[in-house]
PDB file of C-alpha atoms in Angstrom:
ATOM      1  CA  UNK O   1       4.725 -11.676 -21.854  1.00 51.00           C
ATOM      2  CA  UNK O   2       7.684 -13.527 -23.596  1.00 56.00           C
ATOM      3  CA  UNK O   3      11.173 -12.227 -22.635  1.00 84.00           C
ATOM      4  CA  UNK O   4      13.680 -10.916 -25.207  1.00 92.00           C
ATOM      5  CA  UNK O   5      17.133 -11.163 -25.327  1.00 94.00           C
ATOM      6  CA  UNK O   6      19.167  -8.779 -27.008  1.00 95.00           C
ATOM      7  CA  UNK O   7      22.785  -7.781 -27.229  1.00 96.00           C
ATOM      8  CA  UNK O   8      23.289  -5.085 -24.613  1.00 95.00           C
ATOM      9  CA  UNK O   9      25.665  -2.504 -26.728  1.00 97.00           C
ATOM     10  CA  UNK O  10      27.081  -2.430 -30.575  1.00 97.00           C
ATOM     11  CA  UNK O  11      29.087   0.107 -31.944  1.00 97.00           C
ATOM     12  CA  UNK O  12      28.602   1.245 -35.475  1.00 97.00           C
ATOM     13  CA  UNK O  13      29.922   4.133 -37.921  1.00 97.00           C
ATOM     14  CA  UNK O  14      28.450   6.950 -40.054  1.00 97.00           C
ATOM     15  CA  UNK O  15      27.029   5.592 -43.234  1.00 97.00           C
ATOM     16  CA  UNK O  16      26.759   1.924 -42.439  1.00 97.00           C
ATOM     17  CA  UNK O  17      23.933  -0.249 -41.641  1.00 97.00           C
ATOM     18  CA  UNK O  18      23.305  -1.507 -38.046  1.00 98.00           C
ATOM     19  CA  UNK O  19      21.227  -4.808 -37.288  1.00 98.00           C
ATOM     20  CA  UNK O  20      20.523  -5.758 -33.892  1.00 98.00           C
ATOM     21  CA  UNK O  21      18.595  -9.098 -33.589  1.00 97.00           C
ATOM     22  CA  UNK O  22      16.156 -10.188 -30.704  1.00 96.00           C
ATOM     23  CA  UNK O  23      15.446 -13.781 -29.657  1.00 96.00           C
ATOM     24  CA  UNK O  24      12.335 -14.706 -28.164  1.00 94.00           C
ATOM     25  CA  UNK O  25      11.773 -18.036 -27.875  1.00 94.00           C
ATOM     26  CA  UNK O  26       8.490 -18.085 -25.816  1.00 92.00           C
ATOM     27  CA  UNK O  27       6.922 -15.887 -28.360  1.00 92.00           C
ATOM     28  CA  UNK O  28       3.045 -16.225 -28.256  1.00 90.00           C
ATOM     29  CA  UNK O  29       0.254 -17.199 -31.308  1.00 90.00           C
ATOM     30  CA  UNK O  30      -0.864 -13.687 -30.052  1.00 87.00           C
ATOM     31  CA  UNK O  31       2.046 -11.563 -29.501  1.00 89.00           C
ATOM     32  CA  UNK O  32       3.394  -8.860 -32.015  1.00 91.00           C
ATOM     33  CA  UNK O  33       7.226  -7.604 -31.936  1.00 92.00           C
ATOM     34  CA  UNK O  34       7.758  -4.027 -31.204  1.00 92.00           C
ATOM     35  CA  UNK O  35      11.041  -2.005 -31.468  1.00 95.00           C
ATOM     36  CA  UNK O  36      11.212   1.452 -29.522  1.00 95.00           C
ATOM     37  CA  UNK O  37      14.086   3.636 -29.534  1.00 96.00           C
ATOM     38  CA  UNK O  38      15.067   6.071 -26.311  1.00 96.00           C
ATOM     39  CA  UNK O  39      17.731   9.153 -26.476  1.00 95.00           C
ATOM     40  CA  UNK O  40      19.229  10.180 -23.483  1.00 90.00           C
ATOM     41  CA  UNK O  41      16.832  12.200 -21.156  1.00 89.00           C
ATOM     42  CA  UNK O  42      13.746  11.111 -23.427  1.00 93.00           C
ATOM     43  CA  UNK O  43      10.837   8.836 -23.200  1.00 95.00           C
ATOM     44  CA  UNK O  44      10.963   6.001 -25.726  1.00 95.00           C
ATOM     45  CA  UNK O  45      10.012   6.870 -28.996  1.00 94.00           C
ATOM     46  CA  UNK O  46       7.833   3.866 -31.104  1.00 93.00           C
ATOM     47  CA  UNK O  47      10.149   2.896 -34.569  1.00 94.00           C
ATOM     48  CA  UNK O  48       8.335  -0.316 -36.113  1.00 94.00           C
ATOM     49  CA  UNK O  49       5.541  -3.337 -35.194  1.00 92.00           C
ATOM     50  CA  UNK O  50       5.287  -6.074 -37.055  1.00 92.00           C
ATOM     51  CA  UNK O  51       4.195  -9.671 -36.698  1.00 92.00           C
ATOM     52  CA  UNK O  52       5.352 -12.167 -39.235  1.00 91.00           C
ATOM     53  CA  UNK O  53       7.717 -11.539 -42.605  1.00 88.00           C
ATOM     54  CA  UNK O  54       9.445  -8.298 -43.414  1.00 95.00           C
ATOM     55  CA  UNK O  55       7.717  -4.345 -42.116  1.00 95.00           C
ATOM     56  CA  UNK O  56       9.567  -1.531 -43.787  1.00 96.00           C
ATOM     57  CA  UNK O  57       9.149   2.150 -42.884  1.00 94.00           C
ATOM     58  CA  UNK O  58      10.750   5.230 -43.159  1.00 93.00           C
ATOM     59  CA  UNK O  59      13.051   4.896 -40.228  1.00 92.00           C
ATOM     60  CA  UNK O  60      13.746   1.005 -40.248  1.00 96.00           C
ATOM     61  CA  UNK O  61      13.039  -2.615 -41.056  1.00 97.00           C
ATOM     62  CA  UNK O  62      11.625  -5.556 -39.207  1.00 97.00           C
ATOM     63  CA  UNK O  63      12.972  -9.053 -40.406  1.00 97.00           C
ATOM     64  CA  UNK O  64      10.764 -11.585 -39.103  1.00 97.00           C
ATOM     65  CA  UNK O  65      11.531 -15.351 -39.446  1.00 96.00           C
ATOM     66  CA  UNK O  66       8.847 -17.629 -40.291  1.00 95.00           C
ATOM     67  CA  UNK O  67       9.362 -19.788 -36.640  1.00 95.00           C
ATOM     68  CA  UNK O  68       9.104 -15.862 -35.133  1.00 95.00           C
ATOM     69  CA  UNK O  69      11.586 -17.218 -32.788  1.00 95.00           C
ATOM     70  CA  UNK O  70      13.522 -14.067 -33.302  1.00 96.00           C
ATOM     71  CA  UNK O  71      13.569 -11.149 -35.031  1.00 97.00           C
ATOM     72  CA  UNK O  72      16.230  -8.241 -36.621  1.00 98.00           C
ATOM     73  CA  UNK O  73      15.449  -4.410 -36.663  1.00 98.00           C
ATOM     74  CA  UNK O  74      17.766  -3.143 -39.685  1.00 98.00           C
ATOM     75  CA  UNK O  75      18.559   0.616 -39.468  1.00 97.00           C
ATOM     76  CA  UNK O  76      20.394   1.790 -42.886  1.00 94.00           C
ATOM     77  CA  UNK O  77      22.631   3.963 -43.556  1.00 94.00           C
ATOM     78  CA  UNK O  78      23.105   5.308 -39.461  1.00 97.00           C
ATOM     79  CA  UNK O  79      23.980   8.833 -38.381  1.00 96.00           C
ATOM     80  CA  UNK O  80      25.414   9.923 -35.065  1.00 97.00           C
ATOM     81  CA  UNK O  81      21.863  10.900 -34.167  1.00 96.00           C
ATOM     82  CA  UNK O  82      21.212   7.361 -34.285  1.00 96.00           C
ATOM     83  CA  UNK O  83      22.913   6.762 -31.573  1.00 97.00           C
ATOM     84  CA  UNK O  84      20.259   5.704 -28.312  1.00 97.00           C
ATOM     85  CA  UNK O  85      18.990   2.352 -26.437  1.00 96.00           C
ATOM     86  CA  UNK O  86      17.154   0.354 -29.251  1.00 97.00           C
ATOM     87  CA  UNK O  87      14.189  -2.026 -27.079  1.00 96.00           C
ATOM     88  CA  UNK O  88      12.856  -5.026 -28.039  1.00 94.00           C
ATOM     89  CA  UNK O  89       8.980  -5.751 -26.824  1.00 92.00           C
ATOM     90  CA  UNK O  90       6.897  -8.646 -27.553  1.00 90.00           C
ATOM     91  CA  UNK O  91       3.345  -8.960 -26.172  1.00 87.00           C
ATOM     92  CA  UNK O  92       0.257  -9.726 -27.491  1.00 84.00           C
ATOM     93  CA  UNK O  93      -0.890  -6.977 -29.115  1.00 77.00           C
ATOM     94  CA  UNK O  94      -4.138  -5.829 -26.805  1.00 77.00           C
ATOM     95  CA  UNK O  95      -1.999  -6.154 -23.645  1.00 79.00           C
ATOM     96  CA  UNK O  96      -1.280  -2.619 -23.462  1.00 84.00           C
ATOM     97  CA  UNK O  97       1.071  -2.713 -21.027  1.00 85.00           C
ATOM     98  CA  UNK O  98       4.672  -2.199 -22.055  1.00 87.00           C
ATOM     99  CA  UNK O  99       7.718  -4.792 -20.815  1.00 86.00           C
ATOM    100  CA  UNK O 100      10.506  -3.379 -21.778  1.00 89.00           C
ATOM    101  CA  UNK O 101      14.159  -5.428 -21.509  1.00 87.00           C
ATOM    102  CA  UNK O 102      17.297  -4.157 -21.242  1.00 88.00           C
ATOM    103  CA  UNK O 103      17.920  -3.183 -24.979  1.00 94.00           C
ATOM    104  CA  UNK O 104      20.976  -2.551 -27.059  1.00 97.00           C
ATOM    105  CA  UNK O 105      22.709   0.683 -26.704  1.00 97.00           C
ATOM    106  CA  UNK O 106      24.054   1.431 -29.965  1.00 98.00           C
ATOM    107  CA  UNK O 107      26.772   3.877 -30.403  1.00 97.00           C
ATOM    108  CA  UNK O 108      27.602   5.760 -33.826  1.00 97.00           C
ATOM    109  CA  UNK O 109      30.584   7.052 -34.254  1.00 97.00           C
ATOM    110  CA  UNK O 110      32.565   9.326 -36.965  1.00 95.00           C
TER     111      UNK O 110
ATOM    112  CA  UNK V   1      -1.452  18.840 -27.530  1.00 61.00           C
ATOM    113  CA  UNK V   2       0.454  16.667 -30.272  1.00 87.00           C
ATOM    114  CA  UNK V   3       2.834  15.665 -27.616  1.00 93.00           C
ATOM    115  CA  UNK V   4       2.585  14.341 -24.299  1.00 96.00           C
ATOM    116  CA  UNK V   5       3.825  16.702 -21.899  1.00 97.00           C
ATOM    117  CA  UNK V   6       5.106  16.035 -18.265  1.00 98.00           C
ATOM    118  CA  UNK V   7       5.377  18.487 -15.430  1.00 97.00           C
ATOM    119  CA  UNK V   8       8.270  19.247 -13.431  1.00 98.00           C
ATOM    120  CA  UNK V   9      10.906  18.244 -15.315  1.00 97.00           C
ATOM    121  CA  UNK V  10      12.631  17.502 -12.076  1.00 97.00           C
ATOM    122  CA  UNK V  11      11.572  17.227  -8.429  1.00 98.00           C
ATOM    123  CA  UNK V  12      13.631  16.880  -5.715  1.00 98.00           C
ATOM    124  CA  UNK V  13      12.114  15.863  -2.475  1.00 97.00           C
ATOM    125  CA  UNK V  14      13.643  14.410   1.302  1.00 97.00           C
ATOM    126  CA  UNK V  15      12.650  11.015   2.257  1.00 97.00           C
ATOM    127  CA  UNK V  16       8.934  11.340   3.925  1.00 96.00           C
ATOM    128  CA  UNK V  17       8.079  13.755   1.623  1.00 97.00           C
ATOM    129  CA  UNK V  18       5.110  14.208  -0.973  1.00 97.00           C
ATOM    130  CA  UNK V  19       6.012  13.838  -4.596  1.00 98.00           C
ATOM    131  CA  UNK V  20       3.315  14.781  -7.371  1.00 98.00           C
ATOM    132  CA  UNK V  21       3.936  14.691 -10.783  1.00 98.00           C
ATOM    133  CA  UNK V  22       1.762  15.743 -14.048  1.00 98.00           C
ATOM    134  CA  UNK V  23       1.090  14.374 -17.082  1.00 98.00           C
ATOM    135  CA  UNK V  24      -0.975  15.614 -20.351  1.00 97.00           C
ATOM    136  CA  UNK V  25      -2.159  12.979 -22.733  1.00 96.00           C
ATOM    137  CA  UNK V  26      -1.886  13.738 -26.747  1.00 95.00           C
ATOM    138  CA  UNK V  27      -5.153  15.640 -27.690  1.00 93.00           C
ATOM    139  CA  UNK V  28      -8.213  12.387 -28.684  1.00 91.00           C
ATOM    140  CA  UNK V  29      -5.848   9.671 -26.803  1.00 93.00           C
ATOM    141  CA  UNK V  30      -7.978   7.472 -24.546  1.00 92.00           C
ATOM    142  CA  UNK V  31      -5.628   5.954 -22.552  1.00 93.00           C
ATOM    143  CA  UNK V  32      -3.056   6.884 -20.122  1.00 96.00           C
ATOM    144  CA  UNK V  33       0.145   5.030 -18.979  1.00 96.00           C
ATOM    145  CA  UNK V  34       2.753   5.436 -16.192  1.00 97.00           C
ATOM    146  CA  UNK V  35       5.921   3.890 -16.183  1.00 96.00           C
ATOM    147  CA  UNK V  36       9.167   4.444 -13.781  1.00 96.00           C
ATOM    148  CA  UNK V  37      12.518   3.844 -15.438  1.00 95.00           C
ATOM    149  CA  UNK V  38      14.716   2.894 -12.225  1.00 90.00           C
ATOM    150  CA  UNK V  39      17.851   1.970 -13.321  1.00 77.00           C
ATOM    151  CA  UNK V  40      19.352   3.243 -16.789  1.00 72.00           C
ATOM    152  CA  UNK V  41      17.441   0.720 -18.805  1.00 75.00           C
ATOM    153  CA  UNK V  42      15.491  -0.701 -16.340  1.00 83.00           C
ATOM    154  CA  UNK V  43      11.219   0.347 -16.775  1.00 90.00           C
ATOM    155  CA  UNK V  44       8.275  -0.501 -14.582  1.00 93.00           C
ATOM    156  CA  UNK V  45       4.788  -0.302 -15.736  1.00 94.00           C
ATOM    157  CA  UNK V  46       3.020   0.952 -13.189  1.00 96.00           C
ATOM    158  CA  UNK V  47      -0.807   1.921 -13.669  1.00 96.00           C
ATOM    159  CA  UNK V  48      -3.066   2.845 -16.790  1.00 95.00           C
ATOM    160  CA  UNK V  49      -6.085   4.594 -16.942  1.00 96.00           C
ATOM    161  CA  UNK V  50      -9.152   4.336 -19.936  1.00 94.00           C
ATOM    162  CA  UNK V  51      -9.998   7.961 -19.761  1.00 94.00           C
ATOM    163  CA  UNK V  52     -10.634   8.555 -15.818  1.00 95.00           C
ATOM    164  CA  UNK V  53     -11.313   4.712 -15.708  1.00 96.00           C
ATOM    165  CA  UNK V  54      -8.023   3.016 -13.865  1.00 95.00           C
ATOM    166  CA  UNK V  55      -7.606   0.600 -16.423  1.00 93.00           C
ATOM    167  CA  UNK V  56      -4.802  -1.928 -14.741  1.00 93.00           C
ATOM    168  CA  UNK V  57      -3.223  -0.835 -11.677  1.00 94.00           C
ATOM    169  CA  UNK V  58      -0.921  -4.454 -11.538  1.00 93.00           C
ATOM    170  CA  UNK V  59       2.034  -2.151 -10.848  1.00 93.00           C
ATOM    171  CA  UNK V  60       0.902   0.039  -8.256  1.00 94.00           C
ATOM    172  CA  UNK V  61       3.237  -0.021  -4.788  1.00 90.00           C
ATOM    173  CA  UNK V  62      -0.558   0.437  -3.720  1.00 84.00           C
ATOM    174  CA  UNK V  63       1.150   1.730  -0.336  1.00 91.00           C
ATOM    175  CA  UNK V  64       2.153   4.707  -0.662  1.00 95.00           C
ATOM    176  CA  UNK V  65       1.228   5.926  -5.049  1.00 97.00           C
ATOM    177  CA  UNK V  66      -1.741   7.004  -6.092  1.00 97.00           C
ATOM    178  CA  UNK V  67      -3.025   8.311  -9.521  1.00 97.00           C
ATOM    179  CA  UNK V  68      -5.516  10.116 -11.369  1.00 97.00           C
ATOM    180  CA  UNK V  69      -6.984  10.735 -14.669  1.00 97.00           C
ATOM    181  CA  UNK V  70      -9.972  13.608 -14.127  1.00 94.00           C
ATOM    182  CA  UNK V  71     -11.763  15.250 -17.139  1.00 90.00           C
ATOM    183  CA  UNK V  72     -10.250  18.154 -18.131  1.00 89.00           C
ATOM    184  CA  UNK V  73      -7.149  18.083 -15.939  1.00 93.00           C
ATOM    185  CA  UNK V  74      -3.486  16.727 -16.089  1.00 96.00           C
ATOM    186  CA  UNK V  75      -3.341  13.159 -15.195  1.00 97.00           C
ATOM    187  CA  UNK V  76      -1.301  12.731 -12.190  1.00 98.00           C
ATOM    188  CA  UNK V  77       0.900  10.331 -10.193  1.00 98.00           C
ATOM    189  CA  UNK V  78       1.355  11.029  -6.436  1.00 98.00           C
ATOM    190  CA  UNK V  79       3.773   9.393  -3.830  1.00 97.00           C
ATOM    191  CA  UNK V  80       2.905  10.113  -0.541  1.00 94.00           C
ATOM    192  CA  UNK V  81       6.072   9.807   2.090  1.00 94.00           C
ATOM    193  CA  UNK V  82       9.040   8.916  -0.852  1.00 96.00           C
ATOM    194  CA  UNK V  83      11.540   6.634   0.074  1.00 96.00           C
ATOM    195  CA  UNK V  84      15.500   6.806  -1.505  1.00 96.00           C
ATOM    196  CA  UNK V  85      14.177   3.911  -3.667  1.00 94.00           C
ATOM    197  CA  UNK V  86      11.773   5.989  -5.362  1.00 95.00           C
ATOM    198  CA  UNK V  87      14.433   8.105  -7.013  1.00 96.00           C
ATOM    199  CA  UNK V  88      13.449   7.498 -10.523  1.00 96.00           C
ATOM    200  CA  UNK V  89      12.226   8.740 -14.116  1.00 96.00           C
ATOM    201  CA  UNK V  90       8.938   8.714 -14.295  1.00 98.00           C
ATOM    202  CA  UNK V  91       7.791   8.298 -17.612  1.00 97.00           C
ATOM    203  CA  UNK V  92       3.933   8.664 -18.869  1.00 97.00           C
ATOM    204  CA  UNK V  93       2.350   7.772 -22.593  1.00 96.00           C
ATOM    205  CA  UNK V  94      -0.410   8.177 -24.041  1.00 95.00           C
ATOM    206  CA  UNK V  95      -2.427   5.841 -27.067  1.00 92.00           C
ATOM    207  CA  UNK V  96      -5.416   5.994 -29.151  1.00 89.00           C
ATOM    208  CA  UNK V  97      -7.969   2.813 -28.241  1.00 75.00           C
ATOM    209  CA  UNK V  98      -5.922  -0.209 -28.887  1.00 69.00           C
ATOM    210  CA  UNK V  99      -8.070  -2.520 -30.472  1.00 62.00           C
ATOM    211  CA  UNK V 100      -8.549  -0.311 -33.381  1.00 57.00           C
ATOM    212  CA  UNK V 101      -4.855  -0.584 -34.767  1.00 60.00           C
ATOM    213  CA  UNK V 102      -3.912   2.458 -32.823  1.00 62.00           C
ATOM    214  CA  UNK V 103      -1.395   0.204 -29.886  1.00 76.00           C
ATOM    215  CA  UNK V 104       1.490   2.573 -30.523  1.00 85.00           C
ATOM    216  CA  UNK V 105       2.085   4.664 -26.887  1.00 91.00           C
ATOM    217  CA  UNK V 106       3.565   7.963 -26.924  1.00 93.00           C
ATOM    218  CA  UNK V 107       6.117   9.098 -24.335  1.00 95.00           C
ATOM    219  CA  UNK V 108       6.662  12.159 -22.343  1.00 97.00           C
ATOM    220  CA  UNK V 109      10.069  13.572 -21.456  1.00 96.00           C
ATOM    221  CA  UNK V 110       9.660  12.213 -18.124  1.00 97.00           C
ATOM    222  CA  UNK V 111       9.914  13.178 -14.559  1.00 98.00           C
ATOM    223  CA  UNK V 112      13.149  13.018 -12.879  1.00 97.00           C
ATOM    224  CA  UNK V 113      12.468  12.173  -9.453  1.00 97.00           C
ATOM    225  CA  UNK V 114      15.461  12.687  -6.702  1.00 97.00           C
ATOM    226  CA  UNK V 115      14.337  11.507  -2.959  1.00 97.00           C
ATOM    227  CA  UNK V 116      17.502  12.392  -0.884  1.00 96.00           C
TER     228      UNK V 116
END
């Protein structure tokens, strides 16, 4: 599985848009990027998978460079309920195993 | 169920002890994951099962865990004689056949495992 590397906390306000980008340098032909986000006391919770250009949902975005080296998971407009460990996976997509990193623990405040 | 459910909540057992903990899969998922989040971020994977198939058991501390996946029961995760190290949150998931577009896993709440 390639590693990640993402900033390990960001503070953000009410309202504003938070982007946390995650390099992966030894990303595989194979492997897809896949964000989770985890609340205190909770199990992860799956937010967005993409594998190349831009994957929008209802939650988030996933900006994907062409070179894949990287990518940035865009969450507009945050509320204090957004506040939780944001991971970054990468692994080819039938490896069904999860690695998860560290991840960014983003705090919203008032 | 539409959500994976874990049972206890918490367990707190001495060191030597037996530790078994319960999982229920989403309703039509196929497969079965076990994870243990150590550390605050930190996760393990530590077996998966294809129905009652053990699917990849990589993670397994083959020592002293065990697990099982039998038809119409919980899935389960057992630690025979815990150690202070095991003190965890055990975390299980559940996911349609991947191969078919369905990769996402669903957590439980977890199981918050104290070994004193």
């Amino acid at each position: 599985l390639a590693k990640t590397t993402q900033p390990i906390s960001m503070d953000s306000y009410e309202g504003q848009e938070v982007n946390i980008t995650c390099s992966h340098n030894n990303i595989a032909t194979n492997d897809y990027i896949t964000w989770y986000q985890q609340f205190p006391s909770q199990g992860p919770r799956f937010i967005i998978q993409g594998y190349k250009t831009k994957v929008t949902n209802e939650v988030a975005s996933l900006f994907i460079p062409a070179d894949r080296k990287s990518s940035t998971l865009s969450l507009p407009r945050v509320s204090l309920s957004d506040t939780a460990v944001y991971y970054c996976l990468v692994g080819d997509r039938l490896d069904y195993k999860l690695s998860f990193g560290a991840g960014t623990t983003v705090t919203v405040r008032a | 169920g539409e959500e994976v459910a874990q049972t206890p909540k918490h367990l707190v057992r001495g060191e030597g002890q037996k530790a078994k903990l319960y999982c229920a899969p989403i309703k039509g998922h196929s497969y079965v994951f076990w994870y243990q989040q150590v550390l605050k971020n930190e996760f393990k994977f530590l077996i998966s099962f294809q129905n009652e198939n053990v699917f990849d058991e990589t993670g397994m501390p083959k020592e002293r865990f065990s697990a099982k996946c039998l038809p119409n029961s919980p899935c389960s995760l057992e630690i025979q004689a815990t150690k202070l190290e095991d003190s965890a949150v055990y975390f299980c998931a559940s996911s349609q056949n991947p191969g078919q577009g369905k990769e996402t896993q669903y957590f439980g709440p977890g199981t918050r495992l104290l070994v004193l």
